[in-house]
């Protein structure tokens, strides 16, 4: 698949999750997902299996601790981007200074992204300055053998 086809597949899949209720640590389209569950579901759609086991985590976006679990996993499994984000890129957010990065979303276009949060579920939202100032990582889904190409 070309990069353009992968981007199209990511955007189509993440849009299909809109309306999925919020359930902490869940990742089942139409049933329940949190922000990471949305990304896990898109990954499974592309590649068939998740890249690694997900440890238990709290839903607290402002959690302060030393372990940057989400950033570390993104660095292991995605391609770090050092330029402006493009559609289908993974955005990693830090809610406040002193907290670990604890929220993720997928960019739809230069103005909107899809993410999930308590009280709303999976939604499309504006990527305004409120969100942009919290971005601490931009990542691209890697070009790996896609699910339908696996034997």
Short mmCIF file of N, CA and C in Angstrom, two decimals:
data_model
loop_
_atom_site.label_atom_id
_atom_site.label_comp_id
_atom_site.label_asym_id
_atom_site.label_seq_id
_atom_site.Cartn_x
_atom_site.Cartn_y
_atom_site.Cartn_z
N UNK A 1 0.84 -1.19 0.00
CA UNK A 1 0.00 0.00 0.00
C UNK A 1 0.87 1.24 0.00
N UNK A 2 0.40 2.27 -0.64
CA UNK A 2 1.12 3.55 -0.63
C UNK A 2 0.79 4.30 0.65
N UNK A 3 1.58 5.31 0.96
CA UNK A 3 1.31 6.16 2.12
C UNK A 3 -0.08 6.77 2.00
N UNK A 4 -0.46 7.21 0.81
CA UNK A 4 -1.78 7.82 0.60
C UNK A 4 -2.90 6.83 0.91
N UNK A 5 -2.73 5.58 0.52
CA UNK A 5 -3.74 4.56 0.80
C UNK A 5 -3.83 4.25 2.30
N UNK A 6 -2.68 4.25 2.97
CA UNK A 6 -2.67 4.04 4.42
C UNK A 6 -3.38 5.19 5.12
N UNK A 7 -3.08 6.42 4.71
CA UNK A 7 -3.73 7.60 5.30
C UNK A 7 -5.24 7.51 5.11
N UNK A 8 -5.67 7.18 3.91
CA UNK A 8 -7.10 7.06 3.63
C UNK A 8 -7.74 5.99 4.51
N UNK A 9 -7.08 4.86 4.67
CA UNK A 9 -7.60 3.78 5.51
C UNK A 9 -7.70 4.21 6.97
N UNK A 10 -6.68 4.91 7.47
CA UNK A 10 -6.69 5.39 8.86
C UNK A 10 -7.85 6.36 9.07
N UNK A 11 -8.01 7.32 8.17
CA UNK A 11 -9.05 8.33 8.33
C UNK A 11 -10.45 7.72 8.24
N UNK A 12 -10.64 6.80 7.32
CA UNK A 12 -11.94 6.13 7.19
C UNK A 12 -12.24 5.32 8.45
N UNK A 13 -11.25 4.59 8.93
CA UNK A 13 -11.46 3.76 10.12
C UNK A 13 -11.72 4.61 11.35
N UNK A 14 -10.93 5.65 11.58
CA UNK A 14 -11.15 6.42 12.82
C UNK A 14 -12.48 7.16 12.77
N UNK A 15 -12.92 7.60 11.60
CA UNK A 15 -14.26 8.22 11.50
C UNK A 15 -15.35 7.21 11.85
N UNK A 16 -15.13 5.93 11.52
CA UNK A 16 -16.14 4.91 11.81
C UNK A 16 -16.29 4.65 13.31
N UNK A 17 -15.35 5.12 14.12
CA UNK A 17 -15.42 4.98 15.57
C UNK A 17 -16.23 6.09 16.22
N UNK A 18 -16.50 7.18 15.51
CA UNK A 18 -17.24 8.30 16.11
C UNK A 18 -18.58 7.80 16.64
N UNK A 19 -18.89 8.21 17.86
CA UNK A 19 -20.11 7.77 18.53
C UNK A 19 -19.91 6.59 19.46
N UNK A 20 -18.74 5.96 19.40
CA UNK A 20 -18.44 4.87 20.34
C UNK A 20 -18.40 5.46 21.75
N UNK A 21 -19.11 4.88 22.71
CA UNK A 21 -19.10 5.41 24.07
C UNK A 21 -17.72 5.32 24.73
N UNK A 22 -17.50 6.19 25.70
CA UNK A 22 -16.25 6.15 26.46
C UNK A 22 -16.32 5.03 27.49
N UNK A 23 -15.34 4.14 27.44
CA UNK A 23 -15.12 3.15 28.49
C UNK A 23 -13.62 3.08 28.69
N UNK A 24 -13.19 3.39 29.90
CA UNK A 24 -11.76 3.40 30.22
C UNK A 24 -11.11 2.06 29.88
N UNK A 25 -10.02 2.10 29.17
CA UNK A 25 -9.18 0.98 28.75
C UNK A 25 -9.85 0.03 27.74
N UNK A 26 -11.02 0.39 27.24
CA UNK A 26 -11.69 -0.45 26.24
C UNK A 26 -11.23 -0.07 24.83
N UNK A 27 -11.43 -0.99 23.89
CA UNK A 27 -11.04 -0.75 22.50
C UNK A 27 -11.90 -1.61 21.57
N UNK A 28 -13.21 -1.34 21.59
CA UNK A 28 -14.13 -2.10 20.75
C UNK A 28 -15.11 -1.12 20.09
N UNK A 29 -14.95 -0.94 18.79
CA UNK A 29 -15.76 0.02 18.04
C UNK A 29 -17.25 -0.22 18.27
N UNK A 30 -17.96 0.87 18.56
CA UNK A 30 -19.39 0.80 18.78
C UNK A 30 -19.79 0.37 20.17
N UNK A 31 -18.85 -0.19 20.92
CA UNK A 31 -19.14 -0.69 22.27
C UNK A 31 -18.51 0.21 23.33
N UNK A 32 -17.21 0.48 23.20
CA UNK A 32 -16.54 1.33 24.17
C UNK A 32 -15.07 1.50 23.85
N UNK A 33 -14.56 2.71 24.12
CA UNK A 33 -13.14 3.00 23.91
C UNK A 33 -12.76 4.24 24.69
N UNK A 34 -11.50 4.30 25.04
CA UNK A 34 -10.92 5.55 25.52
C UNK A 34 -10.01 6.03 24.39
N UNK A 35 -9.23 7.09 24.64
CA UNK A 35 -8.40 7.65 23.57
C UNK A 35 -7.39 6.64 23.04
N UNK A 36 -6.74 5.91 23.93
CA UNK A 36 -5.77 4.91 23.50
C UNK A 36 -6.47 3.74 22.82
N UNK A 37 -7.66 3.39 23.29
CA UNK A 37 -8.42 2.32 22.67
C UNK A 37 -8.78 2.62 21.23
N UNK A 38 -9.07 3.88 20.93
CA UNK A 38 -9.33 4.29 19.54
C UNK A 38 -8.10 4.02 18.68
N UNK A 39 -6.94 4.44 19.14
CA UNK A 39 -5.70 4.25 18.38
C UNK A 39 -5.39 2.76 18.24
N UNK A 40 -5.60 2.00 19.31
CA UNK A 40 -5.38 0.55 19.24
C UNK A 40 -6.29 -0.09 18.20
N UNK A 41 -7.55 0.36 18.14
CA UNK A 41 -8.48 -0.18 17.17
C UNK A 41 -8.10 0.14 15.74
N UNK A 42 -7.63 1.35 15.50
CA UNK A 42 -7.18 1.72 14.16
C UNK A 42 -5.95 0.89 13.80
N UNK A 43 -5.04 0.72 14.75
CA UNK A 43 -3.84 -0.11 14.51
C UNK A 43 -4.26 -1.54 14.12
N UNK A 44 -5.18 -2.13 14.88
CA UNK A 44 -5.64 -3.49 14.57
C UNK A 44 -6.28 -3.57 13.19
N UNK A 45 -7.03 -2.53 12.83
CA UNK A 45 -7.66 -2.49 11.51
C UNK A 45 -6.59 -2.53 10.41
N UNK A 46 -5.50 -1.81 10.62
CA UNK A 46 -4.43 -1.77 9.61
C UNK A 46 -3.59 -3.03 9.60
N UNK A 47 -3.14 -3.46 10.79
CA UNK A 47 -2.09 -4.48 10.87
C UNK A 47 -2.56 -5.83 11.40
N UNK A 48 -3.79 -5.91 11.90
CA UNK A 48 -4.32 -7.19 12.36
C UNK A 48 -4.14 -7.47 13.83
N UNK A 49 -3.04 -7.06 14.41
CA UNK A 49 -2.76 -7.29 15.84
C UNK A 49 -2.15 -6.03 16.43
N UNK A 50 -2.24 -5.92 17.74
CA UNK A 50 -1.64 -4.77 18.41
C UNK A 50 -0.13 -4.95 18.51
N UNK A 51 0.62 -3.85 18.56
CA UNK A 51 2.08 -3.96 18.57
C UNK A 51 2.64 -4.50 19.88
N UNK A 52 1.93 -4.29 20.98
CA UNK A 52 2.41 -4.74 22.29
C UNK A 52 1.25 -4.75 23.27
N UNK A 53 1.45 -5.45 24.37
CA UNK A 53 0.44 -5.48 25.43
C UNK A 53 0.36 -4.10 26.08
N UNK A 54 -0.83 -3.74 26.50
CA UNK A 54 -1.05 -2.43 27.12
C UNK A 54 -1.18 -2.63 28.62
N UNK A 55 -0.30 -1.98 29.41
CA UNK A 55 -0.41 -2.12 30.87
C UNK A 55 -1.62 -1.34 31.39
N UNK A 56 -2.06 -1.67 32.58
CA UNK A 56 -3.14 -0.92 33.21
C UNK A 56 -2.70 0.53 33.39
N UNK A 57 -3.65 1.45 33.27
CA UNK A 57 -3.34 2.87 33.43
C UNK A 57 -4.56 3.58 33.99
N UNK A 58 -4.33 4.71 34.64
CA UNK A 58 -5.42 5.48 35.22
C UNK A 58 -5.99 6.43 34.16
N UNK A 59 -7.23 6.87 34.34
CA UNK A 59 -7.81 7.81 33.39
C UNK A 59 -7.42 9.26 33.66
N UNK A 60 -6.59 9.52 34.63
CA UNK A 60 -6.23 10.88 35.05
C UNK A 60 -5.25 11.52 34.07
N UNK A 61 -5.73 12.50 33.28
CA UNK A 61 -4.87 13.19 32.30
C UNK A 61 -3.80 14.03 32.98
N UNK A 62 -4.01 14.42 34.22
CA UNK A 62 -3.06 15.27 34.92
C UNK A 62 -2.11 14.51 35.82
N UNK A 63 -2.04 13.20 35.67
CA UNK A 63 -1.22 12.35 36.53
C UNK A 63 0.26 12.74 36.44
N UNK A 64 0.87 12.86 37.59
CA UNK A 64 2.31 13.16 37.65
C UNK A 64 3.05 11.91 38.11
N UNK A 65 3.95 11.43 37.28
CA UNK A 65 4.82 10.32 37.64
C UNK A 65 6.01 10.35 36.71
N UNK A 66 6.94 9.44 36.89
CA UNK A 66 8.18 9.47 36.11
C UNK A 66 8.12 8.65 34.83
N UNK A 67 7.11 7.81 34.66
CA UNK A 67 7.08 6.89 33.53
C UNK A 67 6.20 7.43 32.40
N UNK A 68 6.83 7.85 31.31
CA UNK A 68 6.12 8.36 30.14
C UNK A 68 5.67 7.18 29.26
N UNK A 69 4.72 6.41 29.76
CA UNK A 69 4.29 5.18 29.11
C UNK A 69 3.83 5.41 27.67
N UNK A 70 2.97 6.39 27.45
CA UNK A 70 2.44 6.62 26.11
C UNK A 70 3.52 7.11 25.16
N UNK A 71 4.33 8.08 25.59
CA UNK A 71 5.40 8.57 24.71
C UNK A 71 6.40 7.46 24.40
N UNK A 72 6.75 6.66 25.39
CA UNK A 72 7.69 5.56 25.16
C UNK A 72 7.13 4.54 24.17
N UNK A 73 5.85 4.20 24.32
CA UNK A 73 5.22 3.26 23.38
C UNK A 73 5.13 3.86 21.98
N UNK A 74 4.81 5.13 21.89
CA UNK A 74 4.76 5.79 20.58
C UNK A 74 6.12 5.76 19.91
N UNK A 75 7.17 6.02 20.68
CA UNK A 75 8.53 5.99 20.12
C UNK A 75 8.93 4.59 19.65
N UNK A 76 8.42 3.55 20.31
CA UNK A 76 8.74 2.18 19.91
C UNK A 76 7.97 1.72 18.67
N UNK A 77 6.75 2.21 18.51
CA UNK A 77 5.86 1.62 17.51
C UNK A 77 5.47 2.52 16.34
N UNK A 78 5.66 3.80 16.48
CA UNK A 78 5.31 4.75 15.43
C UNK A 78 6.57 5.44 14.93
N UNK A 79 6.43 6.22 13.87
CA UNK A 79 7.54 6.99 13.32
C UNK A 79 7.41 8.42 13.83
N UNK A 80 8.41 8.88 14.59
CA UNK A 80 8.39 10.24 15.14
C UNK A 80 8.48 11.24 14.00
N UNK A 81 7.66 12.28 14.07
CA UNK A 81 7.61 13.31 13.03
C UNK A 81 8.19 14.60 13.61
N UNK A 82 9.08 15.23 12.86
CA UNK A 82 9.71 16.47 13.30
C UNK A 82 9.29 17.63 12.39
N UNK A 83 8.06 17.60 11.97
CA UNK A 83 7.51 18.63 11.09
C UNK A 83 6.06 18.85 11.49
N UNK A 84 5.37 19.71 10.77
CA UNK A 84 3.95 19.92 11.06
C UNK A 84 3.18 18.62 10.87
N UNK A 85 2.17 18.38 11.69
CA UNK A 85 1.40 17.15 11.55
C UNK A 85 0.61 17.13 10.25
N UNK A 86 0.40 15.92 9.75
CA UNK A 86 -0.37 15.68 8.53
C UNK A 86 -1.58 14.81 8.89
N UNK A 87 -2.63 14.82 8.05
CA UNK A 87 -3.77 13.96 8.33
C UNK A 87 -3.34 12.51 8.57
N UNK A 88 -3.97 11.88 9.54
CA UNK A 88 -3.73 10.50 9.99
C UNK A 88 -2.57 10.38 10.96
N UNK A 89 -1.90 11.48 11.30
CA UNK A 89 -0.83 11.42 12.30
C UNK A 89 -1.43 11.26 13.70
N UNK A 90 -0.69 10.57 14.54
CA UNK A 90 -1.03 10.43 15.96
C UNK A 90 -0.52 11.65 16.70
N UNK A 91 -1.38 12.27 17.48
CA UNK A 91 -1.00 13.40 18.31
C UNK A 91 -0.99 12.94 19.76
N UNK A 92 0.09 13.27 20.48
CA UNK A 92 0.20 12.93 21.90
C UNK A 92 0.17 14.23 22.68
N UNK A 93 -0.66 14.28 23.71
CA UNK A 93 -0.87 15.50 24.48
C UNK A 93 -0.43 15.34 25.94
N UNK A 94 0.11 16.43 26.50
CA UNK A 94 0.38 16.53 27.93
C UNK A 94 -0.58 17.59 28.46
N UNK A 95 -1.40 17.20 29.43
CA UNK A 95 -2.45 18.09 29.89
C UNK A 95 -1.92 19.31 30.65
N UNK A 96 -0.87 19.11 31.43
CA UNK A 96 -0.31 20.25 32.18
C UNK A 96 1.16 20.00 32.46
N UNK A 97 1.89 21.06 32.72
CA UNK A 97 3.31 20.93 33.06
C UNK A 97 3.44 20.09 34.32
N UNK A 98 4.41 19.20 34.34
CA UNK A 98 4.63 18.32 35.47
C UNK A 98 3.87 17.01 35.39
N UNK A 99 2.96 16.91 34.43
CA UNK A 99 2.20 15.67 34.24
C UNK A 99 2.83 14.88 33.09
N UNK A 100 2.53 13.60 33.07
CA UNK A 100 3.00 12.78 31.95
C UNK A 100 2.04 12.96 30.76
N UNK A 101 2.52 12.65 29.57
CA UNK A 101 1.66 12.67 28.38
C UNK A 101 0.63 11.57 28.56
N UNK A 102 -0.64 11.93 28.47
CA UNK A 102 -1.68 10.96 28.86
C UNK A 102 -2.89 10.98 27.95
N UNK A 103 -2.81 11.67 26.82
CA UNK A 103 -3.96 11.72 25.91
C UNK A 103 -3.46 11.65 24.48
N UNK A 104 -4.25 10.99 23.62
CA UNK A 104 -3.89 10.85 22.21
C UNK A 104 -5.11 11.09 21.33
N UNK A 105 -4.83 11.45 20.09
CA UNK A 105 -5.87 11.62 19.09
C UNK A 105 -5.26 11.43 17.71
N UNK A 106 -6.09 11.34 16.71
CA UNK A 106 -5.63 11.17 15.33
C UNK A 106 -6.10 12.37 14.52
N UNK A 107 -5.17 13.02 13.85
CA UNK A 107 -5.46 14.23 13.08
C UNK A 107 -6.26 13.88 11.83
N UNK A 108 -7.36 14.60 11.63
CA UNK A 108 -8.18 14.42 10.42
C UNK A 108 -7.70 15.34 9.30
N UNK A 109 -7.52 16.60 9.65
CA UNK A 109 -7.04 17.61 8.72
C UNK A 109 -6.34 18.66 9.58
N UNK A 110 -5.99 19.78 9.01
CA UNK A 110 -5.20 20.74 9.79
C UNK A 110 -6.02 21.48 10.85
N UNK A 111 -7.31 21.22 10.91
CA UNK A 111 -8.15 21.91 11.88
C UNK A 111 -8.88 20.99 12.85
N UNK A 112 -8.93 19.70 12.56
CA UNK A 112 -9.75 18.78 13.36
C UNK A 112 -9.03 17.48 13.65
N UNK A 113 -9.42 16.85 14.75
CA UNK A 113 -8.87 15.54 15.11
C UNK A 113 -9.96 14.71 15.76
N UNK A 114 -9.71 13.41 15.86
CA UNK A 114 -10.63 12.50 16.52
C UNK A 114 -9.95 11.96 17.77
N UNK A 115 -10.69 11.98 18.87
CA UNK A 115 -10.17 11.45 20.14
C UNK A 115 -11.36 10.98 20.97
N UNK A 116 -11.10 10.47 22.14
CA UNK A 116 -12.16 10.01 23.03
C UNK A 116 -11.90 10.54 24.43
N UNK A 117 -12.97 10.89 25.10
CA UNK A 117 -12.83 11.29 26.50
C UNK A 117 -14.13 11.03 27.25
N UNK A 118 -13.99 10.94 28.57
CA UNK A 118 -15.11 10.63 29.45
C UNK A 118 -16.22 11.66 29.28
N UNK A 119 -17.43 11.19 29.18
CA UNK A 119 -18.58 12.07 29.03
C UNK A 119 -18.95 12.34 27.58
N UNK A 120 -18.07 11.99 26.65
CA UNK A 120 -18.35 12.26 25.23
C UNK A 120 -18.15 11.03 24.36
N UNK A 121 -17.21 10.18 24.70
CA UNK A 121 -16.87 9.04 23.84
C UNK A 121 -15.97 9.48 22.71
N UNK A 122 -16.03 8.78 21.60
CA UNK A 122 -15.19 9.10 20.44
C UNK A 122 -15.87 10.20 19.65
N UNK A 123 -15.15 11.31 19.48
CA UNK A 123 -15.71 12.49 18.82
C UNK A 123 -14.69 13.14 17.89
N UNK A 124 -15.20 13.92 16.96
CA UNK A 124 -14.36 14.80 16.17
C UNK A 124 -14.35 16.14 16.88
N UNK A 125 -13.18 16.75 16.98
CA UNK A 125 -13.05 18.03 17.68
C UNK A 125 -12.15 18.97 16.91
N UNK A 126 -12.31 20.24 17.19
CA UNK A 126 -11.45 21.26 16.59
C UNK A 126 -10.08 21.22 17.26
N UNK A 127 -9.03 21.29 16.46
CA UNK A 127 -7.67 21.34 17.00
C UNK A 127 -7.28 22.81 17.17
N UNK A 128 -7.93 23.45 18.13
CA UNK A 128 -7.66 24.85 18.41
C UNK A 128 -6.42 25.03 19.27
N UNK A 129 -6.14 26.27 19.61
CA UNK A 129 -4.93 26.58 20.40
C UNK A 129 -4.94 25.87 21.74
N UNK A 130 -6.12 25.65 22.31
CA UNK A 130 -6.26 24.92 23.58
C UNK A 130 -5.60 23.55 23.48
N UNK A 131 -5.76 22.88 22.35
CA UNK A 131 -5.17 21.56 22.14
C UNK A 131 -3.75 21.66 21.60
N UNK A 132 -3.52 22.55 20.65
CA UNK A 132 -2.20 22.63 20.01
C UNK A 132 -1.08 22.87 21.01
N UNK A 133 -1.34 23.70 22.02
CA UNK A 133 -0.29 24.01 23.00
C UNK A 133 0.05 22.82 23.89
N UNK A 134 -0.77 21.79 23.86
CA UNK A 134 -0.53 20.60 24.68
C UNK A 134 0.12 19.45 23.91
N UNK A 135 0.32 19.61 22.61
CA UNK A 135 0.95 18.54 21.82
C UNK A 135 2.41 18.40 22.21
N UNK A 136 2.80 17.19 22.58
CA UNK A 136 4.20 16.92 22.94
C UNK A 136 4.83 15.86 22.03
N UNK A 137 4.05 15.33 21.12
CA UNK A 137 4.58 14.36 20.18
C UNK A 137 3.68 14.21 18.97
N UNK A 138 4.31 14.09 17.81
CA UNK A 138 3.60 13.83 16.56
C UNK A 138 4.23 12.58 15.96
N UNK A 139 3.38 11.62 15.61
CA UNK A 139 3.88 10.33 15.12
C UNK A 139 3.07 9.89 13.91
N UNK A 140 3.72 9.14 13.05
CA UNK A 140 3.08 8.58 11.86
C UNK A 140 2.95 7.07 12.03
N UNK A 141 1.81 6.54 11.59
CA UNK A 141 1.67 5.08 11.55
C UNK A 141 2.73 4.55 10.60
N UNK A 142 3.43 3.49 10.98
CA UNK A 142 4.51 2.97 10.13
C UNK A 142 3.97 2.21 8.92
N UNK A 143 4.82 2.08 7.92
CA UNK A 143 4.48 1.24 6.78
C UNK A 143 4.96 -0.16 7.12
N UNK A 144 4.03 -0.99 7.55
CA UNK A 144 4.28 -2.39 7.90
C UNK A 144 3.41 -3.24 6.99
N UNK A 145 3.63 -4.55 6.96
CA UNK A 145 2.69 -5.39 6.21
C UNK A 145 1.29 -5.19 6.79
N UNK A 146 0.36 -4.83 5.94
CA UNK A 146 -1.00 -4.60 6.41
C UNK A 146 -1.73 -5.92 6.59
N UNK A 147 -2.81 -5.88 7.35
CA UNK A 147 -3.55 -7.08 7.72
C UNK A 147 -3.85 -7.97 6.51
N UNK A 148 -4.37 -7.39 5.44
CA UNK A 148 -4.76 -8.23 4.31
C UNK A 148 -3.57 -8.74 3.51
N UNK A 149 -2.37 -8.19 3.77
CA UNK A 149 -1.17 -8.66 3.10
C UNK A 149 -0.47 -9.76 3.88
N UNK A 150 -0.85 -9.93 5.16
CA UNK A 150 -0.22 -10.96 5.99
C UNK A 150 -0.67 -12.34 5.54
N UNK A 151 0.23 -13.31 5.66
CA UNK A 151 -0.10 -14.68 5.26
C UNK A 151 -0.41 -15.52 6.46
#
